[in-house]
PDB file of C-alpha atoms in Angstrom:
ATOM      1  CA  UNK A1048       0.000   0.000   0.000  1.00 52.00           C
ATOM      2  CA  UNK A1049       1.043   3.588  -0.418  1.00 56.00           C
ATOM      3  CA  UNK A1050       1.135   4.220   3.333  1.00 58.00           C
ATOM      4  CA  UNK A1051       3.388   1.196   3.979  1.00 58.00           C
ATOM      5  CA  UNK A1052       5.675   2.289   1.125  1.00 54.00           C
ATOM      6  CA  UNK A1053       5.944   5.751   2.624  1.00 54.00           C
ATOM      7  CA  UNK A1054       6.937   4.321   6.021  1.00 57.00           C
ATOM      8  CA  UNK A1055      10.040   2.716   4.425  1.00 58.00           C
ATOM      9  CA  UNK A1056      11.312   5.948   2.895  1.00 59.00           C
ATOM     10  CA  UNK A1057      14.062   6.613   5.458  1.00 66.00           C
ATOM     11  CA  UNK A1058      15.191  10.237   5.577  1.00 74.00           C
ATOM     12  CA  UNK A1059      13.471  11.242   2.355  1.00 81.00           C
ATOM     13  CA  UNK A1060      10.363  13.383   2.362  1.00 85.00           C
ATOM     14  CA  UNK A1061       7.020  12.045   1.199  1.00 86.00           C
ATOM     15  CA  UNK A1062       7.296  14.307  -1.834  1.00 87.00           C
ATOM     16  CA  UNK A1063      10.663  12.785  -2.760  1.00 89.00           C
ATOM     17  CA  UNK A1064       9.345   9.247  -2.283  1.00 90.00           C
ATOM     18  CA  UNK A1065       6.335  10.016  -4.477  1.00 93.00           C
ATOM     19  CA  UNK A1066       8.630  11.434  -7.155  1.00 93.00           C
ATOM     20  CA  UNK A1067       6.815  14.773  -7.239  1.00 93.00           C
ATOM     21  CA  UNK A1068       3.323  13.254  -7.429  1.00 95.00           C
ATOM     22  CA  UNK A1069       0.671  14.216  -4.888  1.00 93.00           C
ATOM     23  CA  UNK A1070      -0.859  11.551  -2.654  1.00 92.00           C
ATOM     24  CA  UNK A1071      -4.065  11.735  -4.700  1.00 94.00           C
ATOM     25  CA  UNK A1072      -2.123  11.180  -7.916  1.00 95.00           C
ATOM     26  CA  UNK A1073      -0.246   8.278  -6.311  1.00 94.00           C
ATOM     27  CA  UNK A1074      -3.527   6.633  -5.317  1.00 94.00           C
ATOM     28  CA  UNK A1075      -4.889   7.155  -8.831  1.00 95.00           C
ATOM     29  CA  UNK A1076      -1.901   5.581 -10.615  1.00 95.00           C
ATOM     30  CA  UNK A1077      -1.715   2.720  -8.092  1.00 95.00           C
ATOM     31  CA  UNK A1078      -5.324   1.618  -8.656  1.00 94.00           C
ATOM     32  CA  UNK A1079      -4.657  -0.108 -12.025  1.00 94.00           C
ATOM     33  CA  UNK A1080      -1.805  -2.076 -10.417  1.00 93.00           C
ATOM     34  CA  UNK A1081      -4.131  -3.145  -7.588  1.00 95.00           C
ATOM     35  CA  UNK A1082      -6.789  -4.162 -10.105  1.00 94.00           C
ATOM     36  CA  UNK A1083      -4.246  -6.210 -12.053  1.00 94.00           C
ATOM     37  CA  UNK A1084      -3.051  -7.875  -8.841  1.00 94.00           C
ATOM     38  CA  UNK A1085      -6.607  -8.871  -7.940  1.00 95.00           C
ATOM     39  CA  UNK A1086      -7.321 -10.083 -11.484  1.00 95.00           C
ATOM     40  CA  UNK A1087      -4.243 -12.313 -11.475  1.00 94.00           C
ATOM     41  CA  UNK A1088      -5.024 -13.679  -8.011  1.00 95.00           C
ATOM     42  CA  UNK A1089      -8.558 -14.527  -9.085  1.00 96.00           C
ATOM     43  CA  UNK A1090      -7.367 -16.080 -12.331  1.00 95.00           C
ATOM     44  CA  UNK A1091      -4.487 -18.132 -10.891  1.00 94.00           C
ATOM     45  CA  UNK A1092      -5.301 -18.634  -7.211  1.00 96.00           C
ATOM     46  CA  UNK A1093      -1.774 -17.456  -6.406  1.00 94.00           C
ATOM     47  CA  UNK A1094      -0.926 -14.406  -4.265  1.00 94.00           C
ATOM     48  CA  UNK A1095       0.455 -11.359  -6.103  1.00 94.00           C
ATOM     49  CA  UNK A1096       2.068  -8.156  -4.846  1.00 92.00           C
ATOM     50  CA  UNK A1097       2.518  -4.677  -6.212  1.00 92.00           C
ATOM     51  CA  UNK A1098       6.289  -4.552  -6.361  1.00 89.00           C
ATOM     52  CA  UNK A1099       8.690  -1.601  -6.363  1.00 88.00           C
ATOM     53  CA  UNK A1100      11.348  -2.473  -8.937  1.00 84.00           C
ATOM     54  CA  UNK A1101      13.805  -0.474  -6.877  1.00 83.00           C
ATOM     55  CA  UNK A1102      12.778  -0.818  -3.250  1.00 83.00           C
ATOM     56  CA  UNK A1103      11.643   2.302  -1.392  1.00 85.00           C
ATOM     57  CA  UNK A1104      14.072   1.413   1.400  1.00 80.00           C
ATOM     58  CA  UNK A1105      17.057   1.716  -0.966  1.00 80.00           C
ATOM     59  CA  UNK A1106      16.017   4.937  -2.660  1.00 84.00           C
ATOM     60  CA  UNK A1107      13.289   3.847  -5.059  1.00 86.00           C
ATOM     61  CA  UNK A1108      10.191   5.932  -5.615  1.00 91.00           C
ATOM     62  CA  UNK A1109       6.505   5.145  -5.573  1.00 93.00           C
ATOM     63  CA  UNK A1110       5.985   6.137  -9.199  1.00 94.00           C
ATOM     64  CA  UNK A1111       4.352   4.311 -12.137  1.00 93.00           C
ATOM     65  CA  UNK A1112       7.678   3.486 -13.795  1.00 91.00           C
ATOM     66  CA  UNK A1113       8.920   1.809 -10.580  1.00 89.00           C
ATOM     67  CA  UNK A1114       5.836  -0.381 -10.042  1.00 91.00           C
ATOM     68  CA  UNK A1115       4.900  -3.784 -11.401  1.00 90.00           C
ATOM     69  CA  UNK A1116       2.788  -6.752 -10.361  1.00 92.00           C
ATOM     70  CA  UNK A1117       4.629  -9.989  -9.534  1.00 90.00           C
ATOM     71  CA  UNK A1118       3.893 -13.093  -7.512  1.00 90.00           C
ATOM     72  CA  UNK A1119       4.272 -12.955  -3.755  1.00 90.00           C
ATOM     73  CA  UNK A1120       6.920 -15.655  -4.033  1.00 86.00           C
ATOM     74  CA  UNK A1121       8.982 -13.582  -6.498  1.00 85.00           C
ATOM     75  CA  UNK A1122       8.590 -10.435  -4.388  1.00 84.00           C
ATOM     76  CA  UNK A1123       9.714 -12.098  -1.167  1.00 82.00           C
ATOM     77  CA  UNK A1124      12.611 -13.863  -2.907  1.00 80.00           C
ATOM     78  CA  UNK A1125      13.886 -10.558  -4.304  1.00 76.00           C
ATOM     79  CA  UNK A1126      14.045  -8.715  -0.994  1.00 68.00           C
ATOM     80  CA  UNK A1127      15.813  -5.404  -1.610  1.00 63.00           C
ATOM     81  CA  UNK A1128      17.528  -6.523  -4.810  1.00 64.00           C
ATOM     82  CA  UNK A1129      17.453  -4.086  -7.668  1.00 58.00           C
ATOM     83  CA  UNK A1130      18.236  -4.950 -11.237  1.00 56.00           C
ATOM     84  CA  UNK A1131      17.890  -2.986 -14.412  1.00 55.00           C
ATOM     85  CA  UNK A1132      16.516  -5.291 -17.080  1.00 54.00           C
ATOM     86  CA  UNK A1133      19.492  -4.439 -19.298  1.00 54.00           C
ATOM     87  CA  UNK A1134      21.835  -5.679 -16.555  1.00 58.00           C
ATOM     88  CA  UNK A1135      20.380  -9.191 -16.572  1.00 60.00           C
ATOM     89  CA  UNK A1136      21.372 -11.913 -18.975  1.00 66.00           C
ATOM     90  CA  UNK A1137      18.902 -14.599 -20.041  1.00 69.00           C
ATOM     91  CA  UNK A1138      20.731 -16.955 -17.669  1.00 75.00           C
ATOM     92  CA  UNK A1139      20.277 -14.478 -14.778  1.00 66.00           C
ATOM     93  CA  UNK A1140      16.556 -14.252 -15.471  1.00 63.00           C
ATOM     94  CA  UNK A1141      16.206 -18.043 -15.627  1.00 67.00           C
ATOM     95  CA  UNK A1142      18.160 -18.427 -12.359  1.00 69.00           C
ATOM     96  CA  UNK A1143      16.047 -15.809 -10.584  1.00 64.00           C
ATOM     97  CA  UNK A1144      12.874 -17.478 -11.855  1.00 62.00           C
ATOM     98  CA  UNK A1145      14.073 -20.859 -10.539  1.00 65.00           C
ATOM     99  CA  UNK A1146      15.006 -19.370  -7.161  1.00 63.00           C
ATOM    100  CA  UNK A1147      11.644 -17.655  -6.879  1.00 56.00           C
ATOM    101  CA  UNK A1148       9.823 -20.908  -7.669  1.00 57.00           C
ATOM    102  CA  UNK A1149      11.909 -22.843  -5.123  1.00 58.00           C
ATOM    103  CA  UNK A1150      11.322 -20.255  -2.374  1.00 49.00           C
ATOM    104  CA  UNK A1151       8.686 -21.077   0.215  1.00 46.00           C
ATOM    105  CA  UNK A1152       7.826 -18.406   2.778  1.00 40.00           C
TER     106      UNK A1152
END
């Protein structure tokens, strides 16, 4: 949720964490991610999370370009890892997928 993301922001202001968006704008752009999460959960029966590609706790922002919907298992397995897609090889992606599938919370 937006409020839990804001609690992990460290010394940064809410404005910095929201990347210049207002709280109302942040709620508005988060809704489609929440809808997608619920759709996937209903469709698959698996838990999904709205994920910050770069974690708030390590300087990421709560902005549309930093959000995606992934499985709970993938989200928990990642922790505070941050990868740019261009930094990952196909082998890296396959390994991370395997590790996420093997992870049990």
